[in-house]
């Protein structure tokens, strides 16, 4: 596969169906293109680059990582290969060893037919379509020249250092033996997070904890209700105080309270912000345009400085660096930490929530319930729209009496309700997130009003 489909080059990674869109040859070419783009970003020849490499548990990952390694070596890079890890462990490798960049072979939360590669530069700063991925696509399309060769490979075990660093985010002695149900989705959470949870003396029940790229139990995407039904049932049947589910590459975690209710990502961002501000008084915290006003309200109430940012990890990480933000959270379950190279982690939020519940002595359902009773959110609702730009302009004109902004899609704010409509990066969809501060009924009425306009 030398003529790569341009559609595999996404906003935040390179990803596609294994066999028909991506294979080992594609991984080889992407790695070579990545080395050349990285060399330009770092202002040094490819032969001077030190590049981290990791892979997840997908069936195709060993082949894909092997060919990516070959591509990097052929470009003369020194490859630091950490084997089968969670995505954030590759970020840790790049950040802690001050590498020039890194490549993680993963398709994250996608079904098992997919494969892909996430790419970062120094400091685990993500490449995106705007900053690197498009250039890789263009280099490959133009035809890569002969490679210089001469690279080398060092195999490393990053688990001990990673676990040591993550322990520093909480006071382990403060964590009481909570009843926890943990769903690894047959992804990387078991080996990555499991050892840390076991040290905390929890009453731990695990589900699908062994990595298995066939995903025999459910797809590794807990954002889909059908994929979290199993953990919700288990939390209820076990009488657990908390459930945590991870996606395939374990860089996102999702929470189920003791009543068996899913905790929305913006409410979780607000609760985590309280923990972060307790250790970083007055810190800047970034949240995305879709979020509930619970997030900025909570940050301000605890002395922090809330800043709204664009959706997507490349944008979030860049905004955090520019503002030296201590923390950032997205509705989609990505949580970013300054003390983790501004990268997203699926482990740190889990540890912080366990510490929070132990110290507060109150159940998560109660802590979240205070937010649910004041902020009424629609969740993200997708609509297929042909001309997204024209429709967003129509929305802005229809709601011109509100405060209209264009940071990421179109946002409209009123005193007691607000919404954001933004285009998908990969599909002909508009995504609506709406909130009322009046009542659930008011939210539903406003939601239906905006949806009618979107779909007309």
mmCIF file of N, CA, C and O in Angstrom, residues 84-155:
data_model
loop_
_atom_site.group_PDB
_atom_site.id
_atom_site.type_symbol
_atom_site.label_atom_id
_atom_site.label_comp_id
_atom_site.label_asym_id
_atom_site.label_seq_id
_atom_site.Cartn_x
_atom_site.Cartn_y
_atom_site.Cartn_z
ATOM 1 N N UNK A 84 4.234 -2.835 24.471
ATOM 2 C CA UNK A 84 2.780 -2.722 24.622
ATOM 3 C C UNK A 84 2.450 -1.888 25.854
ATOM 4 O O UNK A 84 2.708 -2.299 26.987
ATOM 5 N N UNK A 85 1.878 -0.715 25.621
ATOM 6 C CA UNK A 85 1.603 0.248 26.686
ATOM 7 C C UNK A 85 0.290 0.977 26.401
ATOM 8 O O UNK A 85 -0.241 0.911 25.297
ATOM 9 N N UNK A 86 -0.209 1.689 27.399
ATOM 10 C CA UNK A 86 -1.289 2.640 27.175
ATOM 11 C C UNK A 86 -0.731 3.891 26.520
ATOM 12 O O UNK A 86 0.457 4.206 26.656
ATOM 13 N N UNK A 87 -1.576 4.618 25.806
ATOM 14 C CA UNK A 87 -1.097 5.784 25.064
ATOM 15 C C UNK A 87 -0.373 6.787 25.954
ATOM 16 O O UNK A 87 0.668 7.333 25.583
ATOM 17 N N UNK A 88 -0.917 7.038 27.154
ATOM 18 C CA UNK A 88 -0.268 8.052 27.998
ATOM 19 C C UNK A 88 1.117 7.613 28.469
ATOM 20 O O UNK A 88 1.938 8.454 28.841
ATOM 21 N N UNK A 89 1.397 6.320 28.431
ATOM 22 C CA UNK A 89 2.728 5.847 28.794
ATOM 23 C C UNK A 89 3.743 6.225 27.722
ATOM 24 O O UNK A 89 4.912 6.484 28.019
ATOM 25 N N UNK A 90 3.298 6.269 26.464
ATOM 26 C CA UNK A 90 4.162 6.776 25.394
ATOM 27 C C UNK A 90 4.410 8.268 25.600
ATOM 28 O O UNK A 90 5.533 8.757 25.450
ATOM 29 N N UNK A 91 3.361 9.018 25.996
ATOM 30 C CA UNK A 91 3.550 10.430 26.311
ATOM 31 C C UNK A 91 4.567 10.586 27.443
ATOM 32 O O UNK A 91 5.434 11.474 27.401
ATOM 33 N N UNK A 92 4.427 9.755 28.468
ATOM 34 C CA UNK A 92 5.359 9.805 29.602
ATOM 35 C C UNK A 92 6.786 9.533 29.147
ATOM 36 O O UNK A 92 7.730 10.219 29.562
ATOM 37 N N UNK A 93 6.944 8.530 28.286
ATOM 38 C CA UNK A 93 8.271 8.193 27.774
ATOM 39 C C UNK A 93 8.896 9.395 27.064
ATOM 40 O O UNK A 93 10.055 9.757 27.317
ATOM 41 N N UNK A 94 8.120 10.023 26.185
ATOM 42 C CA UNK A 94 8.636 11.159 25.417
ATOM 43 C C UNK A 94 8.964 12.330 26.334
ATOM 44 O O UNK A 94 10.015 12.967 26.213
ATOM 45 N N UNK A 95 8.066 12.609 27.285
ATOM 46 C CA UNK A 95 8.279 13.746 28.174
ATOM 47 C C UNK A 95 9.399 13.533 29.163
ATOM 48 O O UNK A 95 10.278 14.398 29.323
ATOM 49 N N UNK A 96 9.403 12.385 29.821
ATOM 50 C CA UNK A 96 10.370 12.158 30.899
ATOM 51 C C UNK A 96 11.786 11.949 30.383
ATOM 52 O O UNK A 96 12.753 12.289 31.072
ATOM 53 N N UNK A 97 11.939 11.422 29.188
ATOM 54 C CA UNK A 97 13.273 11.186 28.630
ATOM 55 C C UNK A 97 13.686 12.266 27.625
ATOM 56 O O UNK A 97 14.723 12.132 26.971
ATOM 57 N N UNK A 98 12.855 13.299 27.537
ATOM 58 C CA UNK A 98 13.155 14.444 26.674
ATOM 59 C C UNK A 98 13.489 14.000 25.248
ATOM 60 O O UNK A 98 14.462 14.449 24.634
ATOM 61 N N UNK A 99 12.612 13.122 24.718
ATOM 62 C CA UNK A 99 12.777 12.662 23.349
ATOM 63 C C UNK A 99 12.270 13.736 22.384
ATOM 64 O O UNK A 99 11.552 14.661 22.761
ATOM 65 N N UNK A 100 12.645 13.594 21.125
ATOM 66 C CA UNK A 100 12.206 14.557 20.113
ATOM 67 C C UNK A 100 10.756 14.368 19.704
ATOM 68 O O UNK A 100 10.122 15.290 19.165
ATOM 69 N N UNK A 101 10.222 13.184 19.925
ATOM 70 C CA UNK A 101 8.834 12.906 19.570
ATOM 71 C C UNK A 101 8.509 11.454 19.844
ATOM 72 O O UNK A 101 9.323 10.706 20.402
ATOM 73 N N UNK A 102 7.305 11.058 19.444
ATOM 74 C CA UNK A 102 6.904 9.683 19.682
ATOM 75 C C UNK A 102 5.734 9.277 18.810
ATOM 76 O O UNK A 102 4.945 10.118 18.360
ATOM 77 N N UNK A 103 5.622 7.972 18.561
ATOM 78 C CA UNK A 103 4.534 7.401 17.765
ATOM 79 C C UNK A 103 3.890 6.273 18.569
ATOM 80 O O UNK A 103 4.586 5.393 19.076
ATOM 81 N N UNK A 104 2.572 6.337 18.692
ATOM 82 C CA UNK A 104 1.822 5.318 19.406
ATOM 83 C C UNK A 104 0.880 4.626 18.438
ATOM 84 O O UNK A 104 -0.015 5.256 17.860
ATOM 85 N N UNK A 105 1.093 3.340 18.226
ATOM 86 C CA UNK A 105 0.242 2.556 17.330
ATOM 87 C C UNK A 105 -1.016 2.150 18.092
ATOM 88 O O UNK A 105 -0.972 1.318 18.994
ATOM 89 N N UNK A 106 -2.125 2.787 17.759
ATOM 90 C CA UNK A 106 -3.391 2.530 18.439
ATOM 91 C C UNK A 106 -4.524 3.080 17.595
ATOM 92 O O UNK A 106 -4.324 4.014 16.810
ATOM 93 N N UNK A 107 -5.701 2.502 17.750
ATOM 94 C CA UNK A 107 -6.912 3.093 17.174
ATOM 95 C C UNK A 107 -7.851 3.486 18.301
ATOM 96 O O UNK A 107 -9.074 3.576 18.094
ATOM 97 N N UNK A 108 -7.296 3.679 19.491
ATOM 98 C CA UNK A 108 -8.011 4.220 20.638
ATOM 99 C C UNK A 108 -9.285 3.438 20.941
ATOM 100 O O UNK A 108 -9.237 2.258 21.260
ATOM 101 N N UNK A 109 -10.445 4.090 20.803
ATOM 102 C CA UNK A 109 -11.736 3.510 21.183
ATOM 103 C C UNK A 109 -12.457 2.868 20.008
ATOM 104 O O UNK A 109 -13.567 2.360 20.180
ATOM 105 N N UNK A 110 -11.853 2.870 18.821
ATOM 106 C CA UNK A 110 -12.545 2.350 17.637
ATOM 107 C C UNK A 110 -12.707 0.834 17.685
ATOM 108 O O UNK A 110 -11.951 0.136 18.369
ATOM 109 N N UNK A 111 -13.650 0.283 16.922
ATOM 110 C CA UNK A 111 -13.816 -1.171 16.859
ATOM 111 C C UNK A 111 -12.551 -1.871 16.368
ATOM 112 O O UNK A 111 -11.635 -1.242 15.826
ATOM 113 N N UNK A 112 -12.518 -3.199 16.526
ATOM 114 C CA UNK A 112 -11.272 -3.941 16.324
ATOM 115 C C UNK A 112 -10.768 -3.916 14.894
ATOM 116 O O UNK A 112 -9.590 -4.175 14.647
ATOM 117 N N UNK A 113 -11.610 -3.602 13.911
ATOM 118 C CA UNK A 113 -11.178 -3.565 12.513
ATOM 119 C C UNK A 113 -10.263 -2.386 12.215
ATOM 120 O O UNK A 113 -9.621 -2.348 11.169
ATOM 121 N N UNK A 114 -10.172 -1.441 13.144
ATOM 122 C CA UNK A 114 -9.398 -0.226 12.903
ATOM 123 C C UNK A 114 -7.968 -0.341 13.425
ATOM 124 O O UNK A 114 -7.684 -1.085 14.361
ATOM 125 N N UNK A 115 -7.084 0.429 12.789
ATOM 126 C CA UNK A 115 -5.718 0.593 13.256
ATOM 127 C C UNK A 115 -5.353 2.061 13.093
ATOM 128 O O UNK A 115 -6.094 2.831 12.462
ATOM 129 N N UNK A 116 -4.245 2.464 13.672
ATOM 130 C CA UNK A 116 -3.876 3.865 13.552
ATOM 131 C C UNK A 116 -2.599 4.197 14.291
ATOM 132 O O UNK A 116 -1.987 3.340 14.937
ATOM 133 N N UNK A 117 -2.191 5.462 14.196
ATOM 134 C CA UNK A 117 -0.977 5.945 14.855
ATOM 135 C C UNK A 117 -1.234 7.355 15.374
ATOM 136 O O UNK A 117 -1.651 8.241 14.616
ATOM 137 N N UNK A 118 -0.996 7.561 16.668
ATOM 138 C CA UNK A 118 -0.995 8.898 17.252
ATOM 139 C C UNK A 118 0.442 9.402 17.292
ATOM 140 O O UNK A 118 1.354 8.643 17.630
ATOM 141 N N UNK A 119 0.638 10.666 16.975
ATOM 142 C CA UNK A 119 1.983 11.218 16.825
ATOM 143 C C UNK A 119 2.152 12.451 17.708
ATOM 144 O O UNK A 119 1.273 13.319 17.764
ATOM 145 N N UNK A 120 3.290 12.524 18.397
ATOM 146 C CA UNK A 120 3.598 13.688 19.229
ATOM 147 C C UNK A 120 5.027 14.150 18.956
ATOM 148 O O UNK A 120 5.885 13.374 18.525
ATOM 149 N N UNK A 121 5.258 15.424 19.214
ATOM 150 C CA UNK A 121 6.596 15.988 19.116
ATOM 151 C C UNK A 121 7.192 16.082 20.519
ATOM 152 O O UNK A 121 6.724 15.409 21.441
ATOM 153 N N UNK A 122 8.208 16.886 20.698
ATOM 154 C CA UNK A 122 8.864 16.977 22.013
ATOM 155 C C UNK A 122 7.861 17.420 23.072
ATOM 156 O O UNK A 122 6.899 18.135 22.789
ATOM 157 N N UNK A 123 8.078 16.981 24.306
ATOM 158 C CA UNK A 123 7.178 17.332 25.392
ATOM 159 C C UNK A 123 5.808 16.713 25.268
ATOM 160 O O UNK A 123 4.866 17.156 25.924
ATOM 161 N N UNK A 124 5.657 15.690 24.437
ATOM 162 C CA UNK A 124 4.381 14.994 24.215
ATOM 163 C C UNK A 124 3.321 15.924 23.644
ATOM 164 O O UNK A 124 2.126 15.695 23.806
ATOM 165 N N UNK A 125 3.742 16.974 22.932
ATOM 166 C CA UNK A 125 2.800 17.886 22.286
ATOM 167 C C UNK A 125 2.287 17.246 21.007
ATOM 168 O O UNK A 125 3.070 16.865 20.137
ATOM 169 N N UNK A 126 0.969 17.137 20.893
ATOM 170 C CA UNK A 126 0.372 16.376 19.796
ATOM 171 C C UNK A 126 0.546 17.074 18.452
ATOM 172 O O UNK A 126 0.430 18.290 18.345
ATOM 173 N N UNK A 127 0.819 16.269 17.425
ATOM 174 C CA UNK A 127 0.643 16.755 16.065
ATOM 175 C C UNK A 127 -0.848 16.754 15.753
ATOM 176 O O UNK A 127 -1.608 15.934 16.276
ATOM 177 N N UNK A 128 -1.264 17.655 14.889
ATOM 178 C CA UNK A 128 -2.655 17.686 14.459
ATOM 179 C C UNK A 128 -2.670 17.899 12.955
ATOM 180 O O UNK A 128 -1.615 18.029 12.317
ATOM 181 N N UNK A 129 -3.878 17.943 12.395
ATOM 182 C CA UNK A 129 -3.975 18.197 10.963
ATOM 183 C C UNK A 129 -3.311 19.496 10.568
ATOM 184 O O UNK A 129 -2.701 19.608 9.505
ATOM 185 N N UNK A 130 -3.423 20.493 11.460
ATOM 186 C CA UNK A 130 -2.862 21.806 11.167
ATOM 187 C C UNK A 130 -1.365 21.879 11.441
ATOM 188 O O UNK A 130 -0.669 22.733 10.896
ATOM 189 N N UNK A 131 -0.873 21.034 12.314
ATOM 190 C CA UNK A 131 0.537 21.111 12.724
ATOM 191 C C UNK A 131 1.240 19.772 12.565
ATOM 192 O O UNK A 131 1.612 19.142 13.539
ATOM 193 N N UNK A 132 1.368 19.319 11.323
ATOM 194 C CA UNK A 132 2.202 18.146 11.093
ATOM 195 C C UNK A 132 1.583 17.023 10.306
ATOM 196 O O UNK A 132 2.222 16.455 9.419
ATOM 197 N N UNK A 133 0.340 16.648 10.601
ATOM 198 C CA UNK A 133 -0.241 15.468 9.958
ATOM 199 C C UNK A 133 -0.490 15.726 8.472
ATOM 200 O O UNK A 133 -0.237 14.850 7.627
ATOM 201 N N UNK A 134 -0.943 16.915 8.135
ATOM 202 C CA UNK A 134 -1.142 17.239 6.722
ATOM 203 C C UNK A 134 0.180 17.212 5.962
ATOM 204 O O UNK A 134 0.252 16.736 4.822
ATOM 205 N N UNK A 135 1.260 17.693 6.606
ATOM 206 C CA UNK A 135 2.574 17.676 5.960
ATOM 207 C C UNK A 135 3.051 16.245 5.714
ATOM 208 O O UNK A 135 3.650 15.954 4.678
ATOM 209 N N UNK A 136 2.777 15.344 6.675
ATOM 210 C CA UNK A 136 3.140 13.935 6.483
ATOM 211 C C UNK A 136 2.399 13.370 5.282
ATOM 212 O O UNK A 136 3.000 12.694 4.424
ATOM 213 N N UNK A 137 1.127 13.645 5.201
ATOM 214 C CA UNK A 137 0.326 13.181 4.058
ATOM 215 C C UNK A 137 0.922 13.682 2.738
ATOM 216 O O UNK A 137 1.076 12.913 1.782
ATOM 217 N N UNK A 138 1.273 14.969 2.702
ATOM 218 C CA UNK A 138 1.779 15.554 1.457
ATOM 219 C C UNK A 138 3.148 14.993 1.081
ATOM 220 O O UNK A 138 3.432 14.777 -0.111
ATOM 221 N N UNK A 139 3.999 14.756 2.073
ATOM 222 C CA UNK A 139 5.315 14.163 1.796
ATOM 223 C C UNK A 139 5.168 12.783 1.171
ATOM 224 O O UNK A 139 5.854 12.442 0.205
ATOM 225 N N UNK A 140 4.267 11.974 1.724
ATOM 226 C CA UNK A 140 4.070 10.612 1.217
ATOM 227 C C UNK A 140 3.483 10.667 -0.187
ATOM 228 O O UNK A 140 3.912 9.924 -1.089
ATOM 229 N N UNK A 141 2.509 11.556 -0.399
ATOM 230 C CA UNK A 141 1.868 11.663 -1.713
ATOM 231 C C UNK A 141 2.865 12.090 -2.788
ATOM 232 O O UNK A 141 2.782 11.652 -3.943
ATOM 233 N N UNK A 142 3.831 12.925 -2.398
ATOM 234 C CA UNK A 142 4.827 13.406 -3.357
ATOM 235 C C UNK A 142 5.885 12.353 -3.668
ATOM 236 O O UNK A 142 6.612 12.477 -4.664
ATOM 237 N N UNK A 143 5.988 11.322 -2.836
ATOM 238 C CA UNK A 143 6.997 10.283 -3.016
ATOM 239 C C UNK A 143 8.216 10.552 -2.157
ATOM 240 O O UNK A 143 8.939 11.526 -2.386
ATOM 241 N N UNK A 144 8.425 9.702 -1.176
ATOM 242 C CA UNK A 144 9.568 9.879 -0.276
ATOM 243 C C UNK A 144 10.859 9.498 -0.991
ATOM 244 O O UNK A 144 10.908 8.485 -1.702
ATOM 245 N N UNK A 145 11.922 10.272 -0.791
ATOM 246 C CA UNK A 145 13.209 9.913 -1.402
ATOM 247 C C UNK A 145 13.836 8.718 -0.698
ATOM 248 O O UNK A 145 13.301 8.212 0.305
ATOM 249 N N UNK A 146 14.955 8.247 -1.221
ATOM 250 C CA UNK A 146 15.667 7.143 -0.578
ATOM 251 C C UNK A 146 16.010 7.517 0.860
ATOM 252 O O UNK A 146 16.393 8.660 1.145
ATOM 253 N N UNK A 147 15.855 6.559 1.755
ATOM 254 C CA UNK A 147 16.124 6.805 3.171
ATOM 255 C C UNK A 147 17.613 6.664 3.460
ATOM 256 O O UNK A 147 18.289 5.816 2.865
ATOM 257 N N UNK A 148 18.126 7.474 4.399
ATOM 258 C CA UNK A 148 19.559 7.406 4.700
ATOM 259 C C UNK A 148 19.981 6.156 5.459
ATOM 260 O O UNK A 148 21.131 5.732 5.384
ATOM 261 N N UNK A 149 19.046 5.544 6.220
ATOM 262 C CA UNK A 149 19.393 4.374 7.025
ATOM 263 C C UNK A 149 20.228 4.762 8.235
ATOM 264 O O UNK A 149 20.465 5.939 8.518
ATOM 265 N N UNK A 150 20.636 3.745 8.968
ATOM 266 C CA UNK A 150 21.577 3.971 10.064
ATOM 267 C C UNK A 150 20.971 4.157 11.428
ATOM 268 O O UNK A 150 21.688 4.455 12.391
ATOM 269 N N UNK A 151 19.648 4.012 11.545
ATOM 270 C CA UNK A 151 19.036 4.173 12.858
ATOM 271 C C UNK A 151 19.287 2.976 13.768
ATOM 272 O O UNK A 151 19.871 1.964 13.351
ATOM 273 N N UNK A 152 18.863 3.094 14.997
ATOM 274 C CA UNK A 152 19.055 2.017 15.980
ATOM 275 C C UNK A 152 17.843 1.952 16.905
ATOM 276 O O UNK A 152 17.032 2.885 16.948
ATOM 277 N N UNK A 153 17.728 0.832 17.628
ATOM 278 C CA UNK A 153 16.574 0.596 18.490
ATOM 279 C C UNK A 153 17.044 0.231 19.890
ATOM 280 O O UNK A 153 17.946 -0.603 20.052
ATOM 281 N N UNK A 154 16.414 0.868 20.885
ATOM 282 C CA UNK A 154 16.617 0.510 22.287
ATOM 283 C C UNK A 154 15.267 0.104 22.867
ATOM 284 O O UNK A 154 14.313 0.884 22.812
ATOM 285 N N UNK A 155 15.175 -1.111 23.413
ATOM 286 C CA UNK A 155 13.941 -1.563 24.053
ATOM 287 C C UNK A 155 13.975 -1.177 25.529
ATOM 288 O O UNK A 155 14.992 -1.379 26.208
#
